[in-house]
PDB file of C-alpha atoms and ligand atoms in Angstrom:
ATOM      1  CA  MET A  26      30.045   2.242 -16.782  1.00  0.00           C
ATOM      2  CA  GLY A  27      28.266   2.963 -13.067  1.00  0.00           C
ATOM      3  CA  ARG A  28      25.782   0.273 -12.169  1.00  0.00           C
ATOM      4  CA  LEU A  29      21.982   2.012 -12.861  1.00  0.00           C
ATOM      5  CA  PRO A  30      20.177   2.533 -10.455  1.00  0.00           C
ATOM      6  CA  PHE A  31      17.861   0.016  -9.747  1.00  0.00           C
ATOM      7  CA  ILE A  32      14.024   0.724  -7.625  1.00  0.00           C
ATOM      8  CA  ALA A  33      12.204  -1.639  -7.103  1.00  0.00           C
ATOM      9  CA  GLY A  34       8.480  -2.430  -5.562  1.00  0.00           C
ATOM     10  CA  ASN A  35       7.292  -5.891  -4.250  1.00  0.00           C
ATOM     11  CA  TRP A  36       2.957  -5.713  -3.874  1.00  0.00           C
ATOM     12  CA  LYS A  37       3.844  -8.645  -1.528  1.00  0.00           C
ATOM     13  CA  MET A  38       0.046  -9.927  -0.911  1.00  0.00           C
ATOM     14  CA  ASN A  39      -2.150  -6.272  -1.936  1.00  0.00           C
ATOM     15  CA  LYS A  40      -4.233  -4.689  -4.367  1.00  0.00           C
ATOM     16  CA  THR A  41      -6.764  -6.594  -6.771  1.00  0.00           C
ATOM     17  CA  VAL A  42      -6.910  -6.162 -10.734  1.00  0.00           C
ATOM     18  CA  GLU A  43      -9.447  -3.221 -10.119  1.00  0.00           C
ATOM     19  CA  GLU A  44      -6.647  -1.150  -7.785  1.00  0.00           C
ATOM     20  CA  ALA A  45      -3.536  -3.100  -9.278  1.00  0.00           C
ATOM     21  CA  ILE A  46      -4.156  -1.479 -12.357  1.00  0.00           C
ATOM     22  CA  ASP A  47      -5.330   2.462 -10.396  1.00  0.00           C
ATOM     23  CA  LEU A  48      -1.245   2.154  -8.932  1.00  0.00           C
ATOM     24  CA  VAL A  49       0.309   1.187 -12.543  1.00  0.00           C
ATOM     25  CA  LYS A  50      -1.725   4.391 -14.526  1.00  0.00           C
ATOM     26  CA  GLY A  51      -1.062   6.140 -10.940  1.00  0.00           C
ATOM     27  CA  LEU A  52       2.826   5.559 -11.461  1.00  0.00           C
ATOM     28  CA  LYS A  53       2.951   5.939 -15.374  1.00  0.00           C
ATOM     29  CA  VAL A  54       1.723   9.366 -14.997  1.00  0.00           C
ATOM     30  CA  HIS A  55       4.827  10.146 -12.029  1.00  0.00           C
ATOM     31  CA  LEU A  56       7.387   8.713 -13.332  1.00  0.00           C
ATOM     32  CA  LYS A  57       7.121   9.659 -17.178  1.00  0.00           C
ATOM     33  CA  GLY A  58      10.076  10.054 -18.206  1.00  0.00           C
ATOM     34  CA  ILE A  59      12.050   8.475 -16.183  1.00  0.00           C
ATOM     35  CA  GLU A  60      15.526   7.314 -17.746  1.00  0.00           C
ATOM     36  CA  ASP A  61      18.593   7.286 -15.433  1.00  0.00           C
ATOM     37  CA  VAL A  62      16.725   4.970 -13.641  1.00  0.00           C
ATOM     38  CA  GLU A  63      15.551   1.397 -13.730  1.00  0.00           C
ATOM     39  CA  VAL A  64      12.327   0.384 -11.907  1.00  0.00           C
ATOM     40  CA  ALA A  65      10.980  -2.438 -11.854  1.00  0.00           C
ATOM     41  CA  ILE A  66       6.831  -3.235 -10.171  1.00  0.00           C
ATOM     42  CA  ALA A  67       5.596  -7.343  -8.110  1.00  0.00           C
ATOM     43  CA  PRO A  68       2.178  -7.543  -8.099  1.00  0.00           C
ATOM     44  CA  PRO A  69       0.544 -10.467  -7.330  1.00  0.00           C
ATOM     45  CA  PHE A  70       0.249 -13.382  -9.723  1.00  0.00           C
ATOM     46  CA  THR A  71      -3.646 -12.910 -10.640  1.00  0.00           C
ATOM     47  CA  ALA A  72      -2.843  -8.991 -11.421  1.00  0.00           C
ATOM     48  CA  LEU A  73       0.688 -10.160 -13.208  1.00  0.00           C
ATOM     49  CA  TYR A  74      -1.264 -10.139 -16.938  1.00  0.00           C
ATOM     50  CA  PRO A  75      -3.914  -7.280 -16.405  1.00  0.00           C
ATOM     51  CA  VAL A  76      -0.707  -4.998 -15.095  1.00  0.00           C
ATOM     52  CA  ALA A  77       1.440  -6.749 -18.314  1.00  0.00           C
ATOM     53  CA  GLN A  78      -1.245  -5.382 -20.646  1.00  0.00           C
ATOM     54  CA  GLU A  79      -1.098  -1.374 -19.415  1.00  0.00           C
ATOM     55  CA  LEU A  80       2.470  -1.736 -19.402  1.00  0.00           C
ATOM     56  CA  LYS A  81       3.022  -1.573 -22.725  1.00  0.00           C
ATOM     57  CA  GLY A  82       5.003   0.725 -23.718  1.00  0.00           C
ATOM     58  CA  SER A  83       6.530   1.632 -20.341  1.00  0.00           C
ATOM     59  CA  SER A  84       9.409   1.273 -19.488  1.00  0.00           C
ATOM     60  CA  ILE A  85       8.406  -0.122 -16.270  1.00  0.00           C
ATOM     61  CA  HIS A  86       9.666  -4.037 -15.906  1.00  0.00           C
ATOM     62  CA  LEU A  87       7.516  -6.535 -14.850  1.00  0.00           C
ATOM     63  CA  ALA A  88       8.313  -9.027 -11.629  1.00  0.00           C
ATOM     64  CA  SER A  89       6.851 -11.995  -9.800  1.00  0.00           C
ATOM     65  CA  GLN A  90       7.528 -12.361  -6.558  1.00  0.00           C
ATOM     66  CA  ASN A  91       8.137 -15.832  -6.672  1.00  0.00           C
ATOM     67  CA  LEU A  92       8.566 -19.164  -9.512  1.00  0.00           C
ATOM     68  CA  PHE A  93       8.743 -23.555  -8.904  1.00  0.00           C
ATOM     69  CA  TRP A  94      11.647 -24.655 -10.944  1.00  0.00           C
ATOM     70  CA  GLU A  95       9.201 -27.611 -12.669  1.00  0.00           C
ATOM     71  CA  GLY A  96       8.635 -26.761 -16.132  1.00  0.00           C
ATOM     72  CA  LYS A  97       4.532 -29.138 -16.164  1.00  0.00           C
ATOM     73  CA  GLY A  98       3.003 -30.877 -14.148  1.00  0.00           C
ATOM     74  CA  ALA A  99       0.645 -31.818 -10.918  1.00  0.00           C
ATOM     75  CA  PHE A 100       2.300 -29.036  -8.315  1.00  0.00           C
ATOM     76  CA  THR A 101      -1.165 -27.384  -7.521  1.00  0.00           C
ATOM     77  CA  GLY A 102      -0.856 -23.695  -6.612  1.00  0.00           C
ATOM     78  CA  GLU A 103       2.456 -23.088  -8.535  1.00  0.00           C
ATOM     79  CA  ILE A 104       3.651 -20.897 -11.124  1.00  0.00           C
ATOM     80  CA  SER A 105       5.912 -21.977 -13.934  1.00  0.00           C
ATOM     81  CA  PRO A 106       8.771 -19.930 -14.359  1.00  0.00           C
ATOM     82  CA  ALA A 107       7.274 -20.103 -18.864  1.00  0.00           C
ATOM     83  CA  MET A 108       3.859 -18.647 -17.985  1.00  0.00           C
ATOM     84  CA  LEU A 109       5.559 -15.655 -16.132  1.00  0.00           C
ATOM     85  CA  LYS A 110       8.359 -15.209 -19.821  1.00  0.00           C
ATOM     86  CA  GLU A 111       4.620 -15.447 -21.272  1.00  0.00           C
ATOM     87  CA  ILE A 112       3.162 -12.439 -19.893  1.00  0.00           C
ATOM     88  CA  ASN A 113       6.503 -10.124 -20.015  1.00  0.00           C
ATOM     89  CA  CYS A 114       7.683 -10.694 -16.538  1.00  0.00           C
ATOM     90  CA  ARG A 115      11.294  -9.466 -17.084  1.00  0.00           C
ATOM     91  CA  TYR A 116      12.204 -10.357 -13.361  1.00  0.00           C
ATOM     92  CA  ALA A 117      11.459 -13.069 -10.305  1.00  0.00           C
ATOM     93  CA  ILE A 118      11.790 -11.915  -7.000  1.00  0.00           C
ATOM     94  CA  ILE A 119      13.397 -15.392  -5.631  1.00  0.00           C
ATOM     95  CA  GLY A 120      14.299 -16.161  -1.470  1.00  0.00           C
ATOM     96  CA  HIS A 121      12.229 -13.486  -0.142  1.00  0.00           C
ATOM     97  CA  SER A 122      12.594 -13.236   3.683  1.00  0.00           C
ATOM     98  CA  GLU A 123       8.743 -13.752   4.007  1.00  0.00           C
ATOM     99  CA  ARG A 124       9.256 -16.588   1.489  1.00  0.00           C
ATOM    100  CA  ARG A 125      12.261 -18.044   3.502  1.00  0.00           C
ATOM    101  CA  GLN A 126       9.730 -17.500   7.603  1.00  0.00           C
ATOM    102  CA  TYR A 127       6.670 -18.229   6.437  1.00  0.00           C
ATOM    103  CA  PHE A 128       6.833 -20.759   3.194  1.00  0.00           C
ATOM    104  CA  GLY A 129       9.556 -23.397   4.276  1.00  0.00           C
ATOM    105  CA  GLU A 130      11.910 -21.297   1.557  1.00  0.00           C
ATOM    106  CA  THR A 131      15.225 -22.111   1.732  1.00  0.00           C
ATOM    107  CA  ASP A 132      18.366 -21.648   0.589  1.00  0.00           C
ATOM    108  CA  GLU A 133      17.928 -24.955  -1.529  1.00  0.00           C
ATOM    109  CA  THR A 134      14.990 -24.934  -2.584  1.00  0.00           C
ATOM    110  CA  ALA A 135      16.321 -20.247  -3.513  1.00  0.00           C
ATOM    111  CA  ASN A 136      18.814 -22.228  -5.521  1.00  0.00           C
ATOM    112  CA  ARG A 137      16.513 -24.142  -7.858  1.00  0.00           C
ATOM    113  CA  ARG A 138      14.345 -21.707  -8.085  1.00  0.00           C
ATOM    114  CA  ILE A 139      16.862 -18.709  -9.489  1.00  0.00           C
ATOM    115  CA  LYS A 140      18.683 -21.519 -11.486  1.00  0.00           C
ATOM    116  CA  ALA A 141      14.660 -22.043 -13.446  1.00  0.00           C
ATOM    117  CA  ALA A 142      14.880 -18.800 -13.895  1.00  0.00           C
ATOM    118  CA  PHE A 143      17.885 -18.508 -15.516  1.00  0.00           C
ATOM    119  CA  ASN A 144      17.027 -21.471 -18.030  1.00  0.00           C
ATOM    120  CA  HIS A 145      14.393 -19.291 -19.407  1.00  0.00           C
ATOM    121  CA  GLY A 146      16.001 -15.736 -19.174  1.00  0.00           C
ATOM    122  CA  LEU A 147      14.376 -14.311 -16.444  1.00  0.00           C
ATOM    123  CA  LYS A 148      16.196 -12.108 -14.127  1.00  0.00           C
ATOM    124  CA  VAL A 149      16.687 -13.137 -10.820  1.00  0.00           C
ATOM    125  CA  ILE A 150      16.151 -10.148  -7.660  1.00  0.00           C
ATOM    126  CA  PHE A 151      18.034 -12.739  -5.228  1.00  0.00           C
ATOM    127  CA  CYS A 152      16.962 -11.763  -1.643  1.00  0.00           C
ATOM    128  CA  ILE A 153      19.362 -12.473   1.692  1.00  0.00           C
ATOM    129  CA  GLY A 154      19.207 -10.997   4.945  1.00  0.00           C
ATOM    130  CA  GLU A 155      19.372 -11.673   8.284  1.00  0.00           C
ATOM    131  CA  THR A 156      17.525 -12.113  11.224  1.00  0.00           C
ATOM    132  CA  LEU A 157      17.539  -9.555  14.460  1.00  0.00           C
ATOM    133  CA  GLN A 158      18.584 -12.876  17.265  1.00  0.00           C
ATOM    134  CA  GLU A 159      21.223 -13.441  13.606  1.00  0.00           C
ATOM    135  CA  ARG A 160      22.114  -9.754  13.540  1.00  0.00           C
ATOM    136  CA  GLU A 161      22.418  -9.682  18.115  1.00  0.00           C
ATOM    137  CA  GLY A 162      24.452 -12.687  17.660  1.00  0.00           C
ATOM    138  CA  GLY A 163      26.546 -11.757  16.007  1.00  0.00           C
ATOM    139  CA  ILE A 164      26.870 -13.709  13.490  1.00  0.00           C
ATOM    140  CA  ALA A 165      25.064 -11.027  10.298  1.00  0.00           C
ATOM    141  CA  PHE A 166      27.475 -11.854   8.056  1.00  0.00           C
ATOM    142  CA  SER A 167      27.934 -15.929   8.081  1.00  0.00           C
ATOM    143  CA  VAL A 168      23.893 -15.686   7.607  1.00  0.00           C
ATOM    144  CA  ILE A 169      24.838 -13.468   4.553  1.00  0.00           C
ATOM    145  CA  GLU A 170      27.824 -15.828   3.432  1.00  0.00           C
ATOM    146  CA  ARG A 171      26.064 -18.880   3.792  1.00  0.00           C
ATOM    147  CA  GLN A 172      22.484 -17.946   1.591  1.00  0.00           C
ATOM    148  CA  LEU A 173      24.867 -16.782  -1.004  1.00  0.00           C
ATOM    149  CA  GLU A 174      26.562 -19.726  -1.808  1.00  0.00           C
ATOM    150  CA  GLY A 175      23.717 -21.752  -1.180  1.00  0.00           C
ATOM    151  CA  GLY A 176      22.019 -19.726  -3.619  1.00  0.00           C
ATOM    152  CA  LEU A 177      24.004 -19.480  -6.005  1.00  0.00           C
ATOM    153  CA  LYS A 178      25.595 -23.038  -5.517  1.00  0.00           C
ATOM    154  CA  GLU A 179      26.644 -23.836  -8.884  1.00  0.00           C
ATOM    155  CA  LEU A 180      25.717 -21.106 -11.113  1.00  0.00           C
ATOM    156  CA  GLY A 181      28.481 -19.975 -13.716  1.00  0.00           C
ATOM    157  CA  GLU A 182      29.381 -16.258 -14.191  1.00  0.00           C
ATOM    158  CA  LYS A 183      26.632 -16.185 -17.140  1.00  0.00           C
ATOM    159  CA  ALA A 184      24.144 -16.117 -14.669  1.00  0.00           C
ATOM    160  CA  VAL A 185      25.178 -14.429 -12.228  1.00  0.00           C
ATOM    161  CA  GLU A 186      26.171 -12.227 -13.986  1.00  0.00           C
ATOM    162  CA  GLU A 187      22.543  -9.714 -14.419  1.00  0.00           C
ATOM    163  CA  MET A 188      21.308 -10.594 -11.104  1.00  0.00           C
ATOM    164  CA  VAL A 189      20.421  -7.939  -8.610  1.00  0.00           C
ATOM    165  CA  VAL A 190      20.756  -8.819  -5.100  1.00  0.00           C
ATOM    166  CA  ALA A 191      18.887  -7.260  -2.246  1.00  0.00           C
ATOM    167  CA  TYR A 192      20.188  -7.339   1.105  1.00  0.00           C
ATOM    168  CA  GLU A 193      16.694  -7.384   3.137  1.00  0.00           C
ATOM    169  CA  PRO A 194      17.458  -7.815   7.094  1.00  0.00           C
ATOM    170  CA  VAL A 195      14.824  -9.283   8.237  1.00  0.00           C
ATOM    171  CA  TRP A 196      13.992  -6.913  11.475  1.00  0.00           C
ATOM    172  CA  ALA A 197      13.704  -3.727   9.226  1.00  0.00           C
ATOM    173  CA  ILE A 198      11.213  -4.911   6.800  1.00  0.00           C
ATOM    174  CA  GLY A 199       7.437  -3.648   7.212  1.00  0.00           C
ATOM    175  CA  THR A 200       8.150  -2.761  10.509  1.00  0.00           C
ATOM    176  CA  GLY A 201       9.697   0.740  10.466  1.00  0.00           C
ATOM    177  CA  LYS A 202      12.779   0.668  11.558  1.00  0.00           C
ATOM    178  CA  THR A 203      15.738   1.400   8.678  1.00  0.00           C
ATOM    179  CA  ALA A 204      19.199  -0.210   8.653  1.00  0.00           C
ATOM    180  CA  THR A 205      21.190   2.843   8.655  1.00  0.00           C
ATOM    181  CA  PRO A 206      22.655   3.702   5.995  1.00  0.00           C
ATOM    182  CA  GLU A 207      26.593   2.691   7.655  1.00  0.00           C
ATOM    183  CA  GLN A 208      25.001  -0.290   8.187  1.00  0.00           C
ATOM    184  CA  ALA A 209      23.000  -1.487   5.538  1.00  0.00           C
ATOM    185  CA  GLU A 210      26.241  -0.230   2.982  1.00  0.00           C
ATOM    186  CA  GLU A 211      29.582  -2.511   5.299  1.00  0.00           C
ATOM    187  CA  VAL A 212      27.029  -5.724   4.252  1.00  0.00           C
ATOM    188  CA  HIS A 213      26.413  -4.503   0.603  1.00  0.00           C
ATOM    189  CA  GLN A 214      30.344  -3.998   0.725  1.00  0.00           C
ATOM    190  CA  PHE A 215      31.149  -7.132   2.325  1.00  0.00           C
ATOM    191  CA  ILE A 216      28.488  -8.510  -0.263  1.00  0.00           C
ATOM    192  CA  ARG A 217      30.405  -8.173  -3.086  1.00  0.00           C
ATOM    193  CA  GLN A 218      33.137  -8.853  -1.540  1.00  0.00           C
ATOM    194  CA  LYS A 219      32.270 -11.839  -0.842  1.00  0.00           C
ATOM    195  CA  LEU A 220      30.870 -12.058  -4.559  1.00  0.00           C
ATOM    196  CA  GLU A 221      34.340 -11.314  -6.317  1.00  0.00           C
ATOM    197  CA  ARG A 222      35.856 -14.001  -4.073  1.00  0.00           C
ATOM    198  CA  LEU A 223      32.596 -15.973  -5.608  1.00  0.00           C
ATOM    199  CA  TYR A 224      33.697 -15.186  -9.535  1.00  0.00           C
ATOM    200  CA  SER A 225      35.556 -12.282 -10.113  1.00  0.00           C
ATOM    201  CA  LYS A 226      35.891  -8.201  -9.509  1.00  0.00           C
ATOM    202  CA  ARG A 227      34.082  -7.806 -12.872  1.00  0.00           C
ATOM    203  CA  ILE A 228      30.928  -9.781 -11.669  1.00  0.00           C
ATOM    204  CA  SER A 229      31.200  -8.075  -8.105  1.00  0.00           C
ATOM    205  CA  GLU A 230      31.189  -4.827  -9.940  1.00  0.00           C
ATOM    206  CA  GLY A 231      28.971  -5.221 -12.338  1.00  0.00           C
ATOM    207  CA  ILE A 232      26.170  -6.418  -9.776  1.00  0.00           C
ATOM    208  CA  ARG A 233      23.717  -4.080  -8.671  1.00  0.00           C
ATOM    209  CA  ILE A 234      22.696  -4.536  -4.932  1.00  0.00           C
ATOM    210  CA  GLN A 235      19.936  -2.917  -4.251  1.00  0.00           C
ATOM    211  CA  TYR A 236      18.645  -2.660  -0.402  1.00  0.00           C
ATOM    212  CA  GLY A 237      14.705  -3.449   0.968  1.00  0.00           C
ATOM    213  CA  GLY A 238      13.550  -2.441   4.512  1.00  0.00           C
ATOM    214  CA  SER A 239      11.139   0.208   4.734  1.00  0.00           C
ATOM    215  CA  VAL A 240      12.592   1.868   2.516  1.00  0.00           C
ATOM    216  CA  THR A 241      10.602   5.786   2.803  1.00  0.00           C
ATOM    217  CA  PRO A 242      11.587   8.597   0.413  1.00  0.00           C
ATOM    218  CA  GLU A 243      12.330  10.223   3.003  1.00  0.00           C
ATOM    219  CA  ASN A 244      15.561   7.297   3.549  1.00  0.00           C
ATOM    220  CA  ILE A 245      15.630   6.598   0.174  1.00  0.00           C
ATOM    221  CA  LYS A 246      18.696   9.476  -0.783  1.00  0.00           C
ATOM    222  CA  GLY A 247      21.227   8.705   2.832  1.00  0.00           C
ATOM    223  CA  LEU A 248      20.978   4.816   1.139  1.00  0.00           C
ATOM    224  CA  MET A 249      21.450   5.644  -2.745  1.00  0.00           C
ATOM    225  CA  VAL A 250      24.598   8.150  -1.356  1.00  0.00           C
ATOM    226  CA  GLN A 251      26.231   4.888  -0.356  1.00  0.00           C
ATOM    227  CA  ALA A 252      29.035   3.578  -3.034  1.00  0.00           C
ATOM    228  CA  ASN A 253      27.582   0.237  -2.857  1.00  0.00           C
ATOM    229  CA  ILE A 254      24.026   0.990  -2.707  1.00  0.00           C
ATOM    230  CA  ASP A 255      22.490   0.943  -6.372  1.00  0.00           C
ATOM    231  CA  GLY A 256      19.147   0.120  -5.140  1.00  0.00           C
ATOM    232  CA  ALA A 257      16.283  -0.408  -3.210  1.00  0.00           C
ATOM    233  CA  LEU A 258      13.780  -3.362  -3.112  1.00  0.00           C
ATOM    234  CA  VAL A 259      10.798  -1.636  -1.857  1.00  0.00           C
ATOM    235  CA  GLY A 260       7.255  -2.522   0.478  1.00  0.00           C
ATOM    236  CA  GLY A 261       5.068  -0.348   2.108  1.00  0.00           C
ATOM    237  CA  ALA A 262       6.569   1.967  -0.168  1.00  0.00           C
ATOM    238  CA  SER A 263       5.585   1.190  -3.267  1.00  0.00           C
ATOM    239  CA  LEU A 264       1.589   0.802  -2.667  1.00  0.00           C
ATOM    240  CA  ASN A 265       1.649   3.560  -3.140  1.00  0.00           C
ATOM    241  CA  ALA A 266       2.424   6.035  -6.784  1.00  0.00           C
ATOM    242  CA  GLU A 267       3.108   9.441  -4.986  1.00  0.00           C
ATOM    243  CA  SER A 268       5.390   8.419  -2.619  1.00  0.00           C
ATOM    244  CA  PHE A 269       6.856   5.058  -5.014  1.00  0.00           C
ATOM    245  CA  SER A 270       8.133   7.599  -7.421  1.00  0.00           C
ATOM    246  CA  ARG A 271       9.223   9.841  -4.302  1.00  0.00           C
ATOM    247  CA  ILE A 272      11.327   6.560  -3.765  1.00  0.00           C
ATOM    248  CA  VAL A 273      12.272   6.806  -7.670  1.00  0.00           C
ATOM    249  CA  ARG A 274      13.269   9.702  -8.210  1.00  0.00           C
ATOM    250  CA  PHE A 275      15.933  10.100  -5.796  1.00  0.00           C
ATOM    251  CA  LYS A 276      18.058  12.124  -7.921  1.00  0.00           C
ATOM    252  CA  GLU A 277      16.161  15.228  -7.224  1.00  0.00           C
ATOM    253  CA  MET A 278      15.734  15.662  -3.789  1.00  0.00           C
TER     254      MET A 278
HETATM  255  C1  PEP B  23       9.982  -5.374   1.641  1.00  0.00           C
HETATM  256  O1  PEP B  23       9.256  -6.551   0.776  1.00  0.00           O
HETATM  257  O2  PEP B  23      11.456  -6.925   0.413  1.00  0.00           O
HETATM  258  C2  PEP B  23      10.443  -5.188   2.151  1.00  0.00           C
HETATM  259  C3  PEP B  23      11.220  -4.288   2.079  1.00  0.00           C
HETATM  260  O3  PEP B  23       9.168  -4.490   2.214  1.00  0.00           O
HETATM  261  P1  PEP B  23       9.133  -2.599   3.635  1.00  0.00           P
HETATM  262  O4  PEP B  23       9.220  -1.738   2.890  1.00  0.00           O
HETATM  263  O5  PEP B  23       7.525  -2.827   4.268  1.00  0.00           O
HETATM  264  O6  PEP B  23       9.789  -3.183   4.379  1.00  0.00           O
END
């Protein structure tokens, strides 16, 4: 069976509760009847609960933009996996490059978060990707390899089985510079081969690998026709119901 395409919207630090509800209402209209593509949205923490309420009965899944690995306690400013589970979050985005770049996230902390997510029944969208300097320095593949090995350390097949990997070249995020479909496909293929070496063919063939980095309604189709690109993690273009829905409906183009 083929891999179900998966389009997720990362709203980052955007949308008040009121704006979030408006956007969700628009998405429900635009995405009515969509069954052959899985859709998730990751609002900021303050909007998660109201958005969860608004999504009741809809096929759009809820994702968090991060989580902390401890269950509870004196960790000011953090959110636990159980808190996210309680409000019907299905996915957690882990290791986003903005977390790595601005908030000290490392392969090791991403690994701790991934383990905590799985232990609480949350699925993970695990983000990896090289910077421009790393690409130009010819070390993009070794960076990807290190991020995969570090992020997935001590995780068994059961844990990675339902994981989603998001390949997001840092130089393409929010810059309007998308990787060409061929550039993205080359890395996606590399990621799949690495997953086969780390786990098995069954795992590597089942796992969905999203591309992220300035995805728009205009460039999604070219990306999605690549054999190893199974979806997209969308930032900027997910903040508008019409543009995000056009991305989700890429098959109709
Ligand atoms: C992202 O936030 O993961 C992302 C890819 O952002 P953008 O689509 O805006 O480049």
